[in-house]
mmCIF file with all atom_site columns, C-alpha atoms in Angstrom:
data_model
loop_
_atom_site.group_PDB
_atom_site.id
_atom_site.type_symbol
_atom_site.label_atom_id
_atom_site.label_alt_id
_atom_site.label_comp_id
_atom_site.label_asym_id
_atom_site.label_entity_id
_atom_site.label_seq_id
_atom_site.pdbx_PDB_ins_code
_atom_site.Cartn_x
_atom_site.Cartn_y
_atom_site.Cartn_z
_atom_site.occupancy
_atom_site.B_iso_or_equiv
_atom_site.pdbx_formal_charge
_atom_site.auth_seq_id
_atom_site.auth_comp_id
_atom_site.auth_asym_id
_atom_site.auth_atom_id
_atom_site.pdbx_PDB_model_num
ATOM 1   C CA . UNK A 1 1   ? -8.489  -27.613 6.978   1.00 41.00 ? 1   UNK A CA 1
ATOM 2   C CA . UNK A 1 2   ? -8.054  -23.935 5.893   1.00 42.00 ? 2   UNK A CA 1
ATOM 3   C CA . UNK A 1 3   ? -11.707 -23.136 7.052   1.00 44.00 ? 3   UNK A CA 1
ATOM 4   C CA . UNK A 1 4   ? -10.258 -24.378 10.254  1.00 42.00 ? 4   UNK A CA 1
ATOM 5   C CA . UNK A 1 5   ? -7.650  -22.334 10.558  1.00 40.00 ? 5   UNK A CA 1
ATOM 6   C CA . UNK A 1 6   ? -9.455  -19.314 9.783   1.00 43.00 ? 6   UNK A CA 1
ATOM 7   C CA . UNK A 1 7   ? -12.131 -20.015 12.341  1.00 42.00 ? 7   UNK A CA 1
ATOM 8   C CA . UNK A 1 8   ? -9.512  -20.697 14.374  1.00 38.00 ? 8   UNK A CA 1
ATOM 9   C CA . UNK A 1 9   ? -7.707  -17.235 13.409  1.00 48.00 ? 9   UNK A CA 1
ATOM 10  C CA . UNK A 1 10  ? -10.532 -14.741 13.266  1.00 67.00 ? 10  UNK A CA 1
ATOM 11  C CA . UNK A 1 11  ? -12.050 -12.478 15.944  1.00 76.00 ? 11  UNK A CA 1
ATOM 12  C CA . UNK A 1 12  ? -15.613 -12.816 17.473  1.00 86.00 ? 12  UNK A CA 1
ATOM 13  C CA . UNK A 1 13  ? -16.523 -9.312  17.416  1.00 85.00 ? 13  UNK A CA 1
ATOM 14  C CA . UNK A 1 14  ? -19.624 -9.898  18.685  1.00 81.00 ? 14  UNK A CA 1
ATOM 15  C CA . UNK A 1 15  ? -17.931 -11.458 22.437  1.00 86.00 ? 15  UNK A CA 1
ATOM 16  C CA . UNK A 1 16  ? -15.859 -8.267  22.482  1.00 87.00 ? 16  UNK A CA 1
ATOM 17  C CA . UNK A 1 17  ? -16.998 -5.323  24.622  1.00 89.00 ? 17  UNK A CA 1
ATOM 18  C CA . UNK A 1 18  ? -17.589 -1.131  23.830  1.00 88.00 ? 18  UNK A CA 1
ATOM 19  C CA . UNK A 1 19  ? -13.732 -0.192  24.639  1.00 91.00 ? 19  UNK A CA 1
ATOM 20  C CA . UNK A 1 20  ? -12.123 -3.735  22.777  1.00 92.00 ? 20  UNK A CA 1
ATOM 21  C CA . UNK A 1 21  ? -14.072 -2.969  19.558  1.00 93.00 ? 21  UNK A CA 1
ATOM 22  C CA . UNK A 1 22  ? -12.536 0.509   19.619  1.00 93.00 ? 22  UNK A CA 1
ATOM 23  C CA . UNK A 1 23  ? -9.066  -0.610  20.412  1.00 95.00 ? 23  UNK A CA 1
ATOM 24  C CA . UNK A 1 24  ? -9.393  -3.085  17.621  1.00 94.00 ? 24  UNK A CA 1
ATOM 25  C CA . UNK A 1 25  ? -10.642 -0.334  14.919  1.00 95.00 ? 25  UNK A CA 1
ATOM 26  C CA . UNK A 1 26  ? -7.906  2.215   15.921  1.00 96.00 ? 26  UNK A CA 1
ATOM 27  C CA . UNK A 1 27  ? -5.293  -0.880  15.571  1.00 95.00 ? 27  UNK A CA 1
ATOM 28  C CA . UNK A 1 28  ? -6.814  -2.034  11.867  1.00 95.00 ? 28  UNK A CA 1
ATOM 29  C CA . UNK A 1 29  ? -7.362  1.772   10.518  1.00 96.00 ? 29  UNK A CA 1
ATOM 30  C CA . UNK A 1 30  ? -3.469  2.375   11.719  1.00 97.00 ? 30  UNK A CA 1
ATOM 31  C CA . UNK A 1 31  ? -2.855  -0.974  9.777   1.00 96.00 ? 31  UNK A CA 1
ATOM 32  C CA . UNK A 1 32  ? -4.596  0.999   6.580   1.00 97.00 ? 32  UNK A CA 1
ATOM 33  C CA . UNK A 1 33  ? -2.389  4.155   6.897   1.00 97.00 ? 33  UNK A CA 1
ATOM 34  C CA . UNK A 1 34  ? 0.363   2.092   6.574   1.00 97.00 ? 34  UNK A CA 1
ATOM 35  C CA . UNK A 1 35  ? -0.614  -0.374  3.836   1.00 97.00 ? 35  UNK A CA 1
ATOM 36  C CA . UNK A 1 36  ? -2.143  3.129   2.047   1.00 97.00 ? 36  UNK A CA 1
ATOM 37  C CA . UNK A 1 37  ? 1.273   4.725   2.488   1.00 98.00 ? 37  UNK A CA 1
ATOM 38  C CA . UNK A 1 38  ? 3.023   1.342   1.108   1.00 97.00 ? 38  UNK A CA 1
ATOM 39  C CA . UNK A 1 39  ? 0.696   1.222   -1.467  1.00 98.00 ? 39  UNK A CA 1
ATOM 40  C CA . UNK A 1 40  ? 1.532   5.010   -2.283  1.00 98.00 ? 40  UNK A CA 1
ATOM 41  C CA . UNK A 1 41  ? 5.748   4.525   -2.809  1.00 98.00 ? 41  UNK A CA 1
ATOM 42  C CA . UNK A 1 42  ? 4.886   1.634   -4.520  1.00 98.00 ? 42  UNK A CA 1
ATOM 43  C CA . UNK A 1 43  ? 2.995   3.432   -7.300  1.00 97.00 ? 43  UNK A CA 1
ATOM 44  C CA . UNK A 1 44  ? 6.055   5.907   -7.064  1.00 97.00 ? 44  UNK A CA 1
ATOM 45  C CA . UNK A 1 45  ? 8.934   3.080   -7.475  1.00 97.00 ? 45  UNK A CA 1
ATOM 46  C CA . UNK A 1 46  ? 6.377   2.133   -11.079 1.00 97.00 ? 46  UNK A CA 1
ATOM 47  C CA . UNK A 1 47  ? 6.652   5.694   -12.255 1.00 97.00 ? 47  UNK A CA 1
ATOM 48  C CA . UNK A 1 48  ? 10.002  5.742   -11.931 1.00 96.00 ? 48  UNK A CA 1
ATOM 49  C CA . UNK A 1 49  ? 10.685  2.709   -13.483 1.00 97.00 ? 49  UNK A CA 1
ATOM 50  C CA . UNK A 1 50  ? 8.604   3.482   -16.178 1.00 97.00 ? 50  UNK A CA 1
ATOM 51  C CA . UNK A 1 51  ? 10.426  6.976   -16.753 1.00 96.00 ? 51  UNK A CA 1
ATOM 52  C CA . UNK A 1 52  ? 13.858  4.699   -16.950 1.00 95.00 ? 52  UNK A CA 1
ATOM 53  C CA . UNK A 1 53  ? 12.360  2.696   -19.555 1.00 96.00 ? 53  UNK A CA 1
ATOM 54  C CA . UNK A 1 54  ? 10.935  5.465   -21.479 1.00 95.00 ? 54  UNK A CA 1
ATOM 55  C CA . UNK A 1 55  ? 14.424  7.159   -21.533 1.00 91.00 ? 55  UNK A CA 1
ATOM 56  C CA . UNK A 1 56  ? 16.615  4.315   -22.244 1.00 92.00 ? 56  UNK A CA 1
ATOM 57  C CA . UNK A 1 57  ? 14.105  3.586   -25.457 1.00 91.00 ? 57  UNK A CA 1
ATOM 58  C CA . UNK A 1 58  ? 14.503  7.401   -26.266 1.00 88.00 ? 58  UNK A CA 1
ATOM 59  C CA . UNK A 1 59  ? 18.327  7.586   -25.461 1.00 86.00 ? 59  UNK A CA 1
ATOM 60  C CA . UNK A 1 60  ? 18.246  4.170   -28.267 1.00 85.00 ? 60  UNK A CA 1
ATOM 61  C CA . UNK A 1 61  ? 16.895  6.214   -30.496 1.00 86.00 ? 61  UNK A CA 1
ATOM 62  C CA . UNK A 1 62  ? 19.370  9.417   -30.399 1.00 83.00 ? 62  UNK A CA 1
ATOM 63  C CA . UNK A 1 63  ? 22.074  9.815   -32.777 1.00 84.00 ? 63  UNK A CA 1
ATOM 64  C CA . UNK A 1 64  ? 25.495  9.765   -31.456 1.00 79.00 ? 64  UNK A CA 1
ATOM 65  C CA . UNK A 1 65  ? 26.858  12.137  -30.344 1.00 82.00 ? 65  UNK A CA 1
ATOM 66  C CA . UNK A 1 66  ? 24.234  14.044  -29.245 1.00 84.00 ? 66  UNK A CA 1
ATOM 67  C CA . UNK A 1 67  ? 24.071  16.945  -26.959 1.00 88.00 ? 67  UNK A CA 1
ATOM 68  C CA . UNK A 1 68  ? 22.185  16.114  -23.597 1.00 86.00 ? 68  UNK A CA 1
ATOM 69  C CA . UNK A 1 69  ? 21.918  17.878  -20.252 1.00 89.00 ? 69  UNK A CA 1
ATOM 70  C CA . UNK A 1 70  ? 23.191  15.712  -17.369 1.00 87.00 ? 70  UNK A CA 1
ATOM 71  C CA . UNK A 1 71  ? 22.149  15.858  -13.814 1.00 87.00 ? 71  UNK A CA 1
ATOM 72  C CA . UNK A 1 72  ? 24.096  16.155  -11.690 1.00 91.00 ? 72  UNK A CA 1
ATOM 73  C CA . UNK A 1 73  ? 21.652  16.897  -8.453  1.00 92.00 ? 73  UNK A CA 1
ATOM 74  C CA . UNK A 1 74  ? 17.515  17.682  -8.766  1.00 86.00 ? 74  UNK A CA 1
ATOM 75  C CA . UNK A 1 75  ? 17.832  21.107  -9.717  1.00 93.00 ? 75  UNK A CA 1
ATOM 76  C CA . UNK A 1 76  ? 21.764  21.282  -11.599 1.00 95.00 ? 76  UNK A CA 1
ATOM 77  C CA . UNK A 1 77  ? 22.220  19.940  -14.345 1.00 95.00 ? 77  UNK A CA 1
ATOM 78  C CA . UNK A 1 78  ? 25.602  19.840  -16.926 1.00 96.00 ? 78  UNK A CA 1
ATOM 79  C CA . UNK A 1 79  ? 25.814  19.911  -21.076 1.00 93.00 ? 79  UNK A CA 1
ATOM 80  C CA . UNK A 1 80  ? 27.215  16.485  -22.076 1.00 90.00 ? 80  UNK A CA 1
ATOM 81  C CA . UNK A 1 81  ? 27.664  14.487  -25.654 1.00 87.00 ? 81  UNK A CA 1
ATOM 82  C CA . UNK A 1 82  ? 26.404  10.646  -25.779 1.00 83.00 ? 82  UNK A CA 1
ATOM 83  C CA . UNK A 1 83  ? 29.564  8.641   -26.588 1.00 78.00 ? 83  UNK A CA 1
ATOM 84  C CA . UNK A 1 84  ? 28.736  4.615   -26.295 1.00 72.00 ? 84  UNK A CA 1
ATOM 85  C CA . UNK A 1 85  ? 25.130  4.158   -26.039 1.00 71.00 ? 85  UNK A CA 1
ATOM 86  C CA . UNK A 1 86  ? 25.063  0.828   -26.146 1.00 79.00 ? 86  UNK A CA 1
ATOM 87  C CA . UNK A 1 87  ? 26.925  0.952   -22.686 1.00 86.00 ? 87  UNK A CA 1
ATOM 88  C CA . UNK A 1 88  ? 24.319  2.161   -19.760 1.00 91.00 ? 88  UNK A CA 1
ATOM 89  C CA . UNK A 1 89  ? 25.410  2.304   -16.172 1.00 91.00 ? 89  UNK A CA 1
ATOM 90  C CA . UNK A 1 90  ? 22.077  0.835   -13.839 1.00 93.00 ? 90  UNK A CA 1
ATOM 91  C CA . UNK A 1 91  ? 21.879  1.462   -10.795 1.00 92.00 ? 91  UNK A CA 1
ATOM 92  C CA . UNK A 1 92  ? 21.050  -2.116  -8.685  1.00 89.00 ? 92  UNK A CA 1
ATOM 93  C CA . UNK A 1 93  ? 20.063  -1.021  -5.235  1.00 84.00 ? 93  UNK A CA 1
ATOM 94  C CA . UNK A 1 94  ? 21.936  0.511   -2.459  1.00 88.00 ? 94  UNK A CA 1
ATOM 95  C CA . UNK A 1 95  ? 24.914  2.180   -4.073  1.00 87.00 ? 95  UNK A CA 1
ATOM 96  C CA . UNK A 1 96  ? 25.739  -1.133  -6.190  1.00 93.00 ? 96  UNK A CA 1
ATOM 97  C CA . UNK A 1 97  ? 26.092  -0.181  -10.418 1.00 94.00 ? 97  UNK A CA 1
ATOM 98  C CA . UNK A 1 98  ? 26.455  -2.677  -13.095 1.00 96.00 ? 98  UNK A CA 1
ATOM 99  C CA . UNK A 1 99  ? 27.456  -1.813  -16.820 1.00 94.00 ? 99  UNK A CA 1
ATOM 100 C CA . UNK A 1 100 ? 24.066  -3.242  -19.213 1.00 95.00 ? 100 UNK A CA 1
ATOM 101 C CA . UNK A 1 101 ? 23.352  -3.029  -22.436 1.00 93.00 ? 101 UNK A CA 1
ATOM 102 C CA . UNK A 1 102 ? 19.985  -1.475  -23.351 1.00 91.00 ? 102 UNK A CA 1
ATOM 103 C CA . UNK A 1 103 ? 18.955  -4.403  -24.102 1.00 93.00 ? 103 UNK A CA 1
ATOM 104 C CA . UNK A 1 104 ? 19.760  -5.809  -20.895 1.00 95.00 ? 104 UNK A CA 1
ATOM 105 C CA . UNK A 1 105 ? 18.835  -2.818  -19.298 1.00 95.00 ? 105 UNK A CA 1
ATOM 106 C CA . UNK A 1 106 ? 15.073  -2.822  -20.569 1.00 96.00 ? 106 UNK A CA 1
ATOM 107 C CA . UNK A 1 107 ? 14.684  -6.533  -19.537 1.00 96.00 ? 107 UNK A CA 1
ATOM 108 C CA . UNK A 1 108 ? 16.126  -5.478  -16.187 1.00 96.00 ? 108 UNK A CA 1
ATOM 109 C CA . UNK A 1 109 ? 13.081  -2.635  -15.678 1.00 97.00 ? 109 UNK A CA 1
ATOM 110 C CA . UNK A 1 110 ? 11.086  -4.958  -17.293 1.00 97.00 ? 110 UNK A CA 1
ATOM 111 C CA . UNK A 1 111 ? 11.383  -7.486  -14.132 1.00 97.00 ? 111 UNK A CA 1
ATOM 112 C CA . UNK A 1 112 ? 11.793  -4.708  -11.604 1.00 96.00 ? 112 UNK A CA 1
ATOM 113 C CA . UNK A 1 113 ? 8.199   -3.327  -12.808 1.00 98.00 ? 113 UNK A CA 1
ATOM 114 C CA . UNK A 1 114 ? 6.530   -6.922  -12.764 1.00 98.00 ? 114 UNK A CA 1
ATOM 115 C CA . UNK A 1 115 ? 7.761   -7.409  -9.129  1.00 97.00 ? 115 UNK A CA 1
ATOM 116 C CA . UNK A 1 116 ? 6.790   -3.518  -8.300  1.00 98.00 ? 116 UNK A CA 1
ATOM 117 C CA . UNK A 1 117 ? 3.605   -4.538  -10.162 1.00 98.00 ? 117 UNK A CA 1
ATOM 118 C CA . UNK A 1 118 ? 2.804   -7.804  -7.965  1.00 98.00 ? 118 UNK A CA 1
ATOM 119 C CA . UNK A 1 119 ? 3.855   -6.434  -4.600  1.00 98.00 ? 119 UNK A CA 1
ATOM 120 C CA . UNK A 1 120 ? 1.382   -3.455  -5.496  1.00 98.00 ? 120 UNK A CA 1
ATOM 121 C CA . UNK A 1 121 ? -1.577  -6.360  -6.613  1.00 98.00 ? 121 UNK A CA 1
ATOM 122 C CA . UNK A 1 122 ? -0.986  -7.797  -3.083  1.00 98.00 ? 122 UNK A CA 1
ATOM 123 C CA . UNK A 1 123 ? -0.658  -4.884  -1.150  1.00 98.00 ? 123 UNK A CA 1
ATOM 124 C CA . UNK A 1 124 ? -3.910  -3.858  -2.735  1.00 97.00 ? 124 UNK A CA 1
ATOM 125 C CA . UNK A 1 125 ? -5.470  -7.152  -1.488  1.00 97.00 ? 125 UNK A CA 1
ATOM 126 C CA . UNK A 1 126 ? -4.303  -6.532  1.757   1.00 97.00 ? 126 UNK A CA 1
ATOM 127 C CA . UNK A 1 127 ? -5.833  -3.017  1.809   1.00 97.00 ? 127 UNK A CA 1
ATOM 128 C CA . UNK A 1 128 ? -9.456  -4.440  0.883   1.00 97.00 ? 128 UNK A CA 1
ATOM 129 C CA . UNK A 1 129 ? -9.288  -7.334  3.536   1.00 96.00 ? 129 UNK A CA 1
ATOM 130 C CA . UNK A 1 130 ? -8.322  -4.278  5.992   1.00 96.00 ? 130 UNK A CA 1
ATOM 131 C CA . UNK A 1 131 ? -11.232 -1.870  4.857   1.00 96.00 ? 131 UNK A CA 1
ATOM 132 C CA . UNK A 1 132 ? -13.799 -5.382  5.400   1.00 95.00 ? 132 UNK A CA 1
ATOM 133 C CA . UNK A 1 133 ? -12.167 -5.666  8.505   1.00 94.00 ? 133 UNK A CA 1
ATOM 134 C CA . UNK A 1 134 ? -12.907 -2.188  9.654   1.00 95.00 ? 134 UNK A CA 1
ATOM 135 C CA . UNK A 1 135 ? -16.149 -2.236  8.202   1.00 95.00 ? 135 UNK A CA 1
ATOM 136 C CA . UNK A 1 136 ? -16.864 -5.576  10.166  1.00 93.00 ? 136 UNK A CA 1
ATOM 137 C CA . UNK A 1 137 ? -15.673 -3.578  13.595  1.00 94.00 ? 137 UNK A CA 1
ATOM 138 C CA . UNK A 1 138 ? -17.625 -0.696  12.800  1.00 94.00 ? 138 UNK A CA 1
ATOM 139 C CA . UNK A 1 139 ? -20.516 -2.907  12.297  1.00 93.00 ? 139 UNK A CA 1
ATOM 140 C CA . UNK A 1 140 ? -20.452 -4.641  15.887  1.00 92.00 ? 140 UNK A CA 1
ATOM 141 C CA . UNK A 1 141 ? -19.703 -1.697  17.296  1.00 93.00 ? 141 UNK A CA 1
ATOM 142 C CA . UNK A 1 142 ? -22.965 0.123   16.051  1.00 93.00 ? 142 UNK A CA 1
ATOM 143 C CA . UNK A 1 143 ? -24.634 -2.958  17.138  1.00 90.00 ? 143 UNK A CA 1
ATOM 144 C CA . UNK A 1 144 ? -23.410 -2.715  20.917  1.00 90.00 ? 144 UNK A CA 1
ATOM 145 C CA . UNK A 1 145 ? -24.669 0.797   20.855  1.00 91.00 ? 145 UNK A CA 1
ATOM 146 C CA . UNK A 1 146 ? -27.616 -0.375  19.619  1.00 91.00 ? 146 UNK A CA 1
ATOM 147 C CA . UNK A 1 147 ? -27.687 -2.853  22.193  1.00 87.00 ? 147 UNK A CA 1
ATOM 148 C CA . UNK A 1 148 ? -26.930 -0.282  25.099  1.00 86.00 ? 148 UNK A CA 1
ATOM 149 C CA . UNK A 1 149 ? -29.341 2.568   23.877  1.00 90.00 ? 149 UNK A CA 1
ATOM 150 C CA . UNK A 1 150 ? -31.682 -0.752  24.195  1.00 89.00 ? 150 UNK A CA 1
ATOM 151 C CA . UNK A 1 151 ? -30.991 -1.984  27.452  1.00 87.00 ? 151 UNK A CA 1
ATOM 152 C CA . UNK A 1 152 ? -31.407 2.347   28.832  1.00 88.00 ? 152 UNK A CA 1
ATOM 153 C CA . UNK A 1 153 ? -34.705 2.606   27.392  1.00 88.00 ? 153 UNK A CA 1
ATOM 154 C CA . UNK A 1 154 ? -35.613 -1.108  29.117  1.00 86.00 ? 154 UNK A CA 1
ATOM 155 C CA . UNK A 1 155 ? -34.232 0.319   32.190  1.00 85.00 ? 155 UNK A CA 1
ATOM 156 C CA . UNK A 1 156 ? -36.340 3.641   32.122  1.00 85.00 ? 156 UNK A CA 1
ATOM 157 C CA . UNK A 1 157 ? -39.495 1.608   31.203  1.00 82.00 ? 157 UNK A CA 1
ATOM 158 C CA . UNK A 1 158 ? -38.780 -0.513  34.142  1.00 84.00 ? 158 UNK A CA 1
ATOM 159 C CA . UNK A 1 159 ? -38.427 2.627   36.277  1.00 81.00 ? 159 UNK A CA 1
ATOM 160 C CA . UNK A 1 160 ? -41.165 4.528   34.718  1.00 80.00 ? 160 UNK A CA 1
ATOM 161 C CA . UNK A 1 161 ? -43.862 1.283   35.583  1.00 80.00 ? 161 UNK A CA 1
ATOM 162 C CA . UNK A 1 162 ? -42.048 0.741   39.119  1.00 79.00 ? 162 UNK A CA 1
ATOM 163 C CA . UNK A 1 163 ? -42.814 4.331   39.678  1.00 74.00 ? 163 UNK A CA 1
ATOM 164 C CA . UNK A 1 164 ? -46.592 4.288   38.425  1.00 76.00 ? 164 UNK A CA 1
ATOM 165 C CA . UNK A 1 165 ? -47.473 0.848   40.864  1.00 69.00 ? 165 UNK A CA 1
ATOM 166 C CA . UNK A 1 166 ? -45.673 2.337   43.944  1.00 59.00 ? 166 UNK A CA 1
#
């Protein structure tokens, strides 16, 4: 049934004319940009996470009390002393903070990197599929100019022997 539905779903290229084809490249390389930009903040949102969990491993292994420079924007940052370090404030999307332990706080980038992970395994798929597809357009399209060039020459050499008998 799914071999069906995907004959069902899928594009002749081949009953499509000149102008189509190009429309239909354009839309599917735009399609790329996007999945490539996706792809792009996705492999951003990993680093970051795996920054988080490098410094919550190092901040487990600081003594107390120790002297630490705290952000306060990109560029300013404040002298501060770790007091409970067992007591980390994570930051759950849109604004929303919940008090973890590191423990909890490592299994919590833990999950947040296997989802970042998967999204970026099928957003990778996607991208491949996209690049066939494009390849598959570019493909018919070189054949319709093959095709045209084709049909030109027939047309001179039709010309050429009407003009020789006449």
């Amino acid at each position: 049934m799914s071999g069906e539905q995907s004959e069902a779903n899928s594009i002749q290229l081949d009953e499509m004319s000149l102008d189509q084809l190009q429309q239909l490249r354009q839309q599917e390389e735009g399609r790329l940009q996007g999945l490539t930009q996706r792809y792009a903040q996705l492999r951003a949102a990993a680093a970051r996470i795996s920054a988080s969990s490098r410094a919550v491993t190092e901040l487990e292994e600081a003594p107390d009390d120790s002297q630490v420079l705290v952000p306060l924007t990109d560029s300013l940052y404040v002298p501060g002393k770790l007091k409970p370090k067992n007591k980390l404030l994570v930051e759950l999307g849109t604004g929303y903070y919940v008090e973890k332990t590191s423990t909890e706080t490592q299994e919590f980038l833990d999950r947040k990197a296997r989802l970042v992970q998967a999204n970026t395994d099928n957003v990778t798929q996607v991208i491949q599929a996209t690049q066939r597809n494009v390849q598959a357009i570019v493909s018919a399209m070189q054949g319709k100019l093959l095709e045209i060039r084709a049909r030109q020459e027939g047309m001179r050499h039709r010309a050429a022997v009407e003009g020789q008998s006449a």
